[in-house]
Amino acid sequence: MTQNNWKILPKPNPKVIDELASRLDISRLTATIVAQKGYTDAESAYQYLSPSIEQLHDPMLLHDMDKAVERLQDAAFGGEKIVIYGDYDLDGLTSTAVMYEALAILGADVSYYIPNRFNDGYGPNKAVYQKLIQDGAQLIVTVDNGVTGYDAVDCAKALGVDVIITDHHELAPTLPEAYAIVHPRHPEGHYPFNDLSGVGVAFKVAQALLSDGEAITDISQLPTEMLDLVAMGEIADMVSLTDENRVLVSLGLKQMNDSPRPGIQYLLKNAGQAKNQPVISETVSFKIAPRLNAVGRMGDASLGLDLLLSQDLDESKALAKEVEAINKQRQEVVEKVFSEAKSLALSPQYQDDKILLLSGENWHEGILGIVASRIVELTKKPTIILSQKDDILKGSGRSYGAFDLYQFMALFRDAYTTFGGHASAIGLSLSVTSLAALREKIKAKNSTITLVTKPIEVNLLLPSDTINNSTYESLTLLEPFGTDNQRPVFVFEEPKIMNATTMGNLKQHVKLSLANLQSDVEAVGFNHPDWVPVVTQSTNISFVATIGTNYFRGRQTLQLMMLDIKHVASNDDITVKQRFAMTYKYIMQHQSLNFAHHLPDVASQLGASVSDLKVVVQVFLELGFVKIDNGFVKIIENAPQKALSQSTTYLRYFNKVK
């Protein structure tokens, strides 16, 4: 393929494909993808395709698990007051729920505390620990946090209260002096899998606690009623869906489909989930996680935990309604802050910056990471979004491509009050007086920064008229999809397009109906205004996409989710169409920019002359795609679809294009 960022994966040896297909009774398509994932012999491929409890590791191999189990059992049977100290994201909420339910089964006197993002911050808080102990806590158990809680743990220890830490986050060279630290990557541990999430670690504690440390031989010995919580937390935290995580998430999704918690039932109903629609990993990623994370982003996350634990239908329905209202509020706040941040990101002031450092007054701290991700998607630049309150700036950053944002920003540690994160995401705070100097230091490194788009790895070229429901069903054997087990990607080369339309108020989405004798097949691309010209020039189109399904009014149809698209035509035609697509996308993204005042800058950014830019805008005007208001070029919502050739100006200037 000619597209630079389409990387076609090598096709496995035909003998390997035949062997896998024959011995495992799977399609050659499935066998090909399984082999591409590295499972080239029947035994390893079978284990991958059939996650089972035999693939789970002994929880007693985790560091300090023996000490933790003994202390928890003594506290439970001795009537001590146990407090679980959780976290406000979905991994933290599910971790808290798992630990709470496990201790409740033992009859423990157990309660929980979910820290407030804005008042308590992340991780153990010394003042909160003091208050919990003052109120009677005799044992504190952390879930999804704790390995950075030096002061809080020391405080508890001084007051005669033990702290058991269960966590999965990065470990510092020195650790808190807790009674026990259960962590899959503890330097003194020997656990065979190091990528459990917080809820994964909590579940291993629950498993050991409820089996009294004995090995399990049957699924009935596993606390399966908690596995739905594990699936939600692990998917939301984007840990690797390999090894025992694949088993835990697979079993957890089955639990959610077979016997969903009342709160999750109502949550999904509010999210538009169809009755016959299965819960898969994407359901958690796009419907469940954003809603429950919104609660912690906007205020007190305890509401989300109450929803997870509730078994009362009326209560669950009311809690889910509250969560939905908070999520809508979160969406509104995100749109407001994103609009303001976008105006900054696309302004001339920042156009030469390779790392965007954007700040605003009183932007909601809980949604800065979401806004940073959206700015990255828009600009293809690593972005840090900061909110100023009084004299302090707090913020979140997200990277782009393979760029290590953590290592880069760590060069300026002296500028921060707090700093942490990893290669793709960071959090930091600094004084307002340090901001200008930090910007200059970052700009000074511009020449050393290389941003490379990650290639789209493509499994196979697939004729669109051959795909059907059986194709989709064969691929579901590879579920659950997620980190390190991505949904298969295919090239669809110049399929026959029966109909092409746009969707959305701003016509920013594209939908293609493809010729297929066996099934109704649609290809959709969301938030890609630059693809809109495809609608009027829908021949000679190739694209890469994943295969999924769409549920609408009780009807299920095959749906291809387009990841990238190209127009196969003459060089002249490509150049012209790209010019129109790029300009339309630019207008879409710069509704607040006065074109009349910035024509030279806009033309320069688009690689065009001012006269060429004026011609393109004139074509859009003639076709009714845009309007001009006091120098501002605005997209006209719901404008009728028209071919570019319907413009007199287009024919006059581009009449050589066929």
Short mmCIF file of N, CA and C in Angstrom, two decimals, residues 1-9 453-464 467 487-495 497 510 512 514 521-526 528 531 534 540-548 559-568:
data_model
loop_
_atom_site.label_atom_id
_atom_site.label_comp_id
_atom_site.label_asym_id
_atom_site.label_seq_id
_atom_site.Cartn_x
_atom_site.Cartn_y
_atom_site.Cartn_z
N MET A 1 0.85 -1.19 0.00
CA MET A 1 0.00 0.00 0.00
C MET A 1 0.89 1.24 0.00
N THR A 2 0.37 2.33 -0.52
CA THR A 2 1.16 3.54 -0.62
C THR A 2 1.05 4.42 0.61
N GLN A 3 0.06 4.14 1.48
CA GLN A 3 -0.11 4.97 2.66
C GLN A 3 1.03 4.71 3.63
N ASN A 4 1.74 5.79 4.04
CA ASN A 4 2.95 5.62 4.83
C ASN A 4 2.70 4.99 6.19
N ASN A 5 1.53 5.26 6.78
CA ASN A 5 1.31 4.75 8.14
C ASN A 5 0.48 3.48 8.18
N TRP A 6 0.37 2.79 7.05
CA TRP A 6 -0.26 1.47 7.04
C TRP A 6 0.85 0.42 6.99
N LYS A 7 0.98 -0.33 8.06
CA LYS A 7 2.02 -1.35 8.15
C LYS A 7 1.37 -2.73 8.05
N ILE A 8 1.52 -3.37 6.89
CA ILE A 8 0.93 -4.68 6.68
C ILE A 8 1.78 -5.73 7.39
N LEU A 9 1.18 -6.45 8.33
CA LEU A 9 1.92 -7.47 9.07
C LEU A 9 2.24 -8.66 8.17
N THR A 453 4.31 9.58 14.01
CA THR A 453 3.00 8.94 14.10
C THR A 453 3.17 7.43 14.16
N LYS A 454 2.49 6.80 15.12
CA LYS A 454 2.56 5.35 15.20
C LYS A 454 1.87 4.75 13.98
N PRO A 455 2.50 3.77 13.33
CA PRO A 455 1.85 3.16 12.16
C PRO A 455 0.63 2.35 12.57
N ILE A 456 -0.32 2.26 11.65
CA ILE A 456 -1.48 1.38 11.87
C ILE A 456 -1.10 -0.02 11.40
N GLU A 457 -1.06 -0.96 12.33
CA GLU A 457 -0.71 -2.32 11.97
C GLU A 457 -1.92 -3.03 11.39
N VAL A 458 -1.77 -3.52 10.17
CA VAL A 458 -2.88 -4.13 9.43
C VAL A 458 -2.63 -5.63 9.31
N ASN A 459 -3.65 -6.40 9.67
CA ASN A 459 -3.50 -7.86 9.61
C ASN A 459 -3.58 -8.40 8.18
N LEU A 460 -4.61 -8.00 7.44
CA LEU A 460 -4.84 -8.59 6.12
C LEU A 460 -5.60 -7.62 5.22
N LEU A 461 -5.49 -7.87 3.92
CA LEU A 461 -6.38 -7.23 2.96
C LEU A 461 -7.60 -8.13 2.84
N LEU A 462 -8.81 -7.54 2.96
CA LEU A 462 -10.03 -8.33 2.99
C LEU A 462 -11.05 -7.74 2.01
N PRO A 463 -11.52 -8.50 1.05
CA PRO A 463 -12.57 -7.99 0.14
C PRO A 463 -13.86 -7.72 0.92
N SER A 464 -14.41 -6.53 0.78
CA SER A 464 -15.58 -6.16 1.59
C SER A 464 -16.80 -7.01 1.26
N ILE A 467 -17.19 -10.34 3.53
CA ILE A 467 -17.42 -10.36 4.98
C ILE A 467 -18.91 -10.55 5.27
N ARG A 487 -8.05 -5.28 18.52
CA ARG A 487 -9.00 -5.81 17.54
C ARG A 487 -8.30 -5.88 16.18
N PRO A 488 -8.49 -6.95 15.39
CA PRO A 488 -7.84 -7.06 14.07
C PRO A 488 -8.21 -5.90 13.15
N VAL A 489 -7.24 -5.50 12.34
CA VAL A 489 -7.40 -4.38 11.40
C VAL A 489 -7.22 -4.91 9.98
N PHE A 490 -8.08 -4.46 9.08
CA PHE A 490 -8.05 -4.95 7.70
C PHE A 490 -8.03 -3.79 6.71
N VAL A 491 -7.40 -4.05 5.55
CA VAL A 491 -7.47 -3.11 4.43
C VAL A 491 -8.65 -3.52 3.55
N PHE A 492 -9.47 -2.54 3.21
CA PHE A 492 -10.56 -2.75 2.25
C PHE A 492 -10.22 -1.89 1.04
N GLU A 493 -9.78 -2.57 -0.02
CA GLU A 493 -9.22 -1.87 -1.17
C GLU A 493 -10.29 -1.62 -2.23
N GLU A 494 -10.60 -0.36 -2.42
CA GLU A 494 -11.55 0.11 -3.43
C GLU A 494 -12.86 -0.70 -3.45
N PRO A 495 -13.54 -0.80 -2.31
CA PRO A 495 -14.82 -1.51 -2.31
C PRO A 495 -15.87 -0.73 -3.11
N ILE A 497 -18.98 1.24 -3.32
CA ILE A 497 -19.76 2.02 -2.36
C ILE A 497 -21.12 2.35 -2.97
N VAL A 510 -18.62 10.37 8.70
CA VAL A 510 -18.86 9.83 7.36
C VAL A 510 -19.41 8.41 7.48
N LEU A 512 -20.47 5.06 4.91
CA LEU A 512 -20.47 4.46 3.59
C LEU A 512 -21.25 3.15 3.63
N LEU A 514 -21.76 -0.30 1.79
CA LEU A 514 -20.94 -1.09 0.87
C LEU A 514 -21.76 -2.20 0.21
N VAL A 521 -23.71 -3.96 5.16
CA VAL A 521 -22.41 -3.57 5.72
C VAL A 521 -22.23 -2.07 5.57
N GLU A 522 -21.93 -1.42 6.69
CA GLU A 522 -21.65 0.01 6.68
C GLU A 522 -20.23 0.25 7.19
N ALA A 523 -19.60 1.27 6.66
CA ALA A 523 -18.30 1.72 7.16
C ALA A 523 -18.49 3.13 7.68
N VAL A 524 -18.05 3.38 8.92
CA VAL A 524 -18.24 4.70 9.52
C VAL A 524 -16.90 5.25 9.99
N GLY A 525 -16.79 6.57 9.90
CA GLY A 525 -15.62 7.28 10.41
C GLY A 525 -16.09 8.47 11.22
N PHE A 526 -15.75 8.50 12.49
CA PHE A 526 -16.24 9.55 13.38
C PHE A 526 -15.18 10.64 13.57
N HIS A 528 -14.04 13.05 11.63
CA HIS A 528 -13.06 13.23 10.57
C HIS A 528 -13.65 14.12 9.48
N TRP A 531 -12.49 13.82 5.92
CA TRP A 531 -12.93 12.73 5.05
C TRP A 531 -14.21 13.06 4.31
N VAL A 534 -14.96 12.59 0.56
CA VAL A 534 -15.17 11.22 0.08
C VAL A 534 -16.64 11.01 -0.31
N ASN A 540 -12.99 4.73 -6.08
CA ASN A 540 -11.53 4.58 -5.90
C ASN A 540 -11.09 4.91 -4.47
N ILE A 541 -11.90 4.49 -3.50
CA ILE A 541 -11.59 4.72 -2.10
C ILE A 541 -11.08 3.43 -1.47
N SER A 542 -9.99 3.52 -0.74
CA SER A 542 -9.51 2.40 0.07
C SER A 542 -9.41 2.87 1.52
N PHE A 543 -9.61 1.95 2.46
CA PHE A 543 -9.50 2.34 3.87
C PHE A 543 -9.09 1.16 4.72
N VAL A 544 -8.64 1.46 5.94
CA VAL A 544 -8.36 0.41 6.92
C VAL A 544 -9.41 0.53 8.01
N ALA A 545 -9.87 -0.62 8.52
CA ALA A 545 -10.96 -0.61 9.49
C ALA A 545 -10.96 -1.88 10.32
N THR A 546 -11.64 -1.81 11.44
CA THR A 546 -11.94 -3.00 12.24
C THR A 546 -13.38 -3.43 11.95
N ILE A 547 -13.69 -4.67 12.29
CA ILE A 547 -15.04 -5.19 12.04
C ILE A 547 -15.79 -5.30 13.36
N GLY A 548 -16.95 -4.69 13.40
CA GLY A 548 -17.79 -4.76 14.59
C GLY A 548 -19.25 -4.85 14.18
N GLN A 559 -20.67 -3.50 10.97
CA GLN A 559 -20.18 -2.13 10.86
C GLN A 559 -18.65 -2.11 10.89
N LEU A 560 -18.08 -1.47 9.89
CA LEU A 560 -16.63 -1.30 9.85
C LEU A 560 -16.29 0.06 10.43
N MET A 561 -15.37 0.06 11.39
CA MET A 561 -14.92 1.32 12.00
C MET A 561 -13.64 1.74 11.28
N MET A 562 -13.74 2.80 10.46
CA MET A 562 -12.61 3.23 9.65
C MET A 562 -11.56 3.94 10.52
N LEU A 563 -10.31 3.54 10.35
CA LEU A 563 -9.19 4.13 11.07
C LEU A 563 -8.41 5.10 10.19
N ASP A 564 -8.41 4.85 8.89
CA ASP A 564 -7.71 5.73 7.95
C ASP A 564 -8.29 5.48 6.56
N ILE A 565 -8.11 6.46 5.68
CA ILE A 565 -8.77 6.39 4.38
C ILE A 565 -7.87 7.05 3.34
N LYS A 566 -7.96 6.59 2.11
CA LYS A 566 -7.21 7.25 1.05
C LYS A 566 -8.00 7.17 -0.26
N HIS A 567 -7.74 8.13 -1.11
CA HIS A 567 -8.39 8.20 -2.41
C HIS A 567 -7.38 7.76 -3.46
N VAL A 568 -7.67 6.70 -4.18
CA VAL A 568 -6.74 6.17 -5.18
C VAL A 568 -7.09 6.81 -6.52
#
